[in-house]
Amino acid sequence: MKRFLVAFMLLFALLLTSSFLQPATAKSVYCTQKCEARCSKAGLKDRCVKYCELCCAKCKCVPNGTYGNKHQCPCYRDMKNSKGKPKCP
């Protein structure tokens, strides 16, 4: 009986945590796909994708295309690094 209760609690905890992880995974998949497309022609692709994903996570959008179109996402457009230059590729 005790094993059944432990197994039930473990299964319940697993189901509960999986329901919380699904929305976070969906958001990161969106950002990954959009940033891979945006950075496909970048010279330093890994760096471009890294900063794009940071911006996407905060702004929840990525402009279309590989360059420009930042008017589509004002938050993405307006983020600056510590030197005052655009943070998002």
Coordinates of C-alpha atoms in Angstrom, one line a residue:
M1 CA 0.0 0.0 0.0
K2 CA 2.8 2.4 0.9
R3 CA 4.5 1.7 -2.5
F4 CA 1.3 2.4 -4.3
L5 CA 0.9 5.8 -2.5
V6 CA 4.6 6.8 -3.3
A7 CA 4.1 5.8 -6.9
F8 CA 0.9 7.7 -7.2
M9 CA 2.4 10.8 -5.6
L10 CA 5.5 10.6 -8.0
L11 CA 3.2 10.3 -11.0
F12 CA 1.1 13.2 -9.9
A13 CA 4.1 15.4 -9.4
L14 CA 5.4 14.5 -12.8
L15 CA 2.1 15.4 -14.5
L16 CA 1.9 18.6 -12.5
T17 CA 5.4 19.8 -13.5
S18 CA 5.0 18.8 -17.2
S19 CA 1.9 21.1 -17.4
F20 CA 4.1 24.0 -16.2
L21 CA 6.9 23.3 -18.6
Q22 CA 4.9 23.1 -21.7
P23 CA 4.2 26.8 -22.2
A24 CA 7.9 27.7 -21.6
T25 CA 9.0 25.1 -24.1
A26 CA 6.5 26.4 -26.7
K27 CA 7.8 30.0 -26.3
S28 CA 11.5 28.9 -26.7
V29 CA 10.6 26.9 -29.8
Y30 CA 9.0 30.0 -31.3
C31 CA 12.0 32.2 -30.5
T32 CA 14.5 29.5 -31.7
Q33 CA 12.7 29.2 -35.1
K34 CA 12.2 32.9 -35.6
C35 CA 15.8 33.7 -34.6
E36 CA 17.3 30.9 -36.7
A37 CA 15.5 32.4 -39.7
R38 CA 16.5 36.0 -38.8
C39 CA 20.2 35.1 -38.3
S40 CA 20.5 32.7 -41.3
K41 CA 22.7 35.1 -43.2
A42 CA 24.7 36.5 -40.3
G43 CA 28.4 36.3 -40.3
L44 CA 28.5 35.4 -36.6
K45 CA 25.4 33.2 -36.5
D46 CA 25.8 31.9 -33.0
R47 CA 26.1 35.4 -31.5
C48 CA 23.2 36.6 -33.6
V49 CA 21.0 33.8 -32.4
K50 CA 22.0 34.2 -28.8
Y51 CA 21.1 37.9 -28.7
C52 CA 18.0 37.4 -30.8
E53 CA 16.7 34.8 -28.4
L54 CA 17.3 37.1 -25.4
C55 CA 15.4 39.9 -27.2
C56 CA 12.6 37.5 -28.3
A57 CA 12.1 36.2 -24.7
K58 CA 11.7 39.7 -23.4
C59 CA 9.7 41.3 -26.3
K60 CA 7.8 38.2 -27.4
C61 CA 8.4 39.1 -31.1
V62 CA 11.0 39.0 -33.8
P63 CA 10.9 41.1 -36.9
N64 CA 10.4 39.3 -40.2
G65 CA 13.3 38.8 -42.6
T66 CA 17.1 38.6 -42.1
Y67 CA 17.7 42.3 -41.6
G68 CA 15.7 45.5 -41.0
N69 CA 11.9 45.5 -40.5
K70 CA 12.4 46.4 -36.8
H71 CA 9.4 48.7 -37.0
Q72 CA 7.3 45.5 -36.7
C73 CA 8.5 45.0 -33.1
P74 CA 9.2 48.3 -31.2
C75 CA 10.5 46.6 -28.1
Y76 CA 13.0 44.6 -30.2
R77 CA 14.0 47.8 -32.0
D78 CA 14.5 49.9 -28.9
M79 CA 16.6 47.6 -26.7
K80 CA 20.1 48.9 -26.3
N81 CA 23.3 47.4 -24.9
S82 CA 25.5 49.0 -22.2
K83 CA 27.2 51.2 -24.9
G84 CA 23.9 52.5 -26.2
K85 CA 23.9 50.6 -29.4
P86 CA 21.1 48.3 -30.6
K87 CA 21.2 45.0 -28.7
C88 CA 18.9 43.0 -31.0
P89 CA 20.1 41.8 -34.4

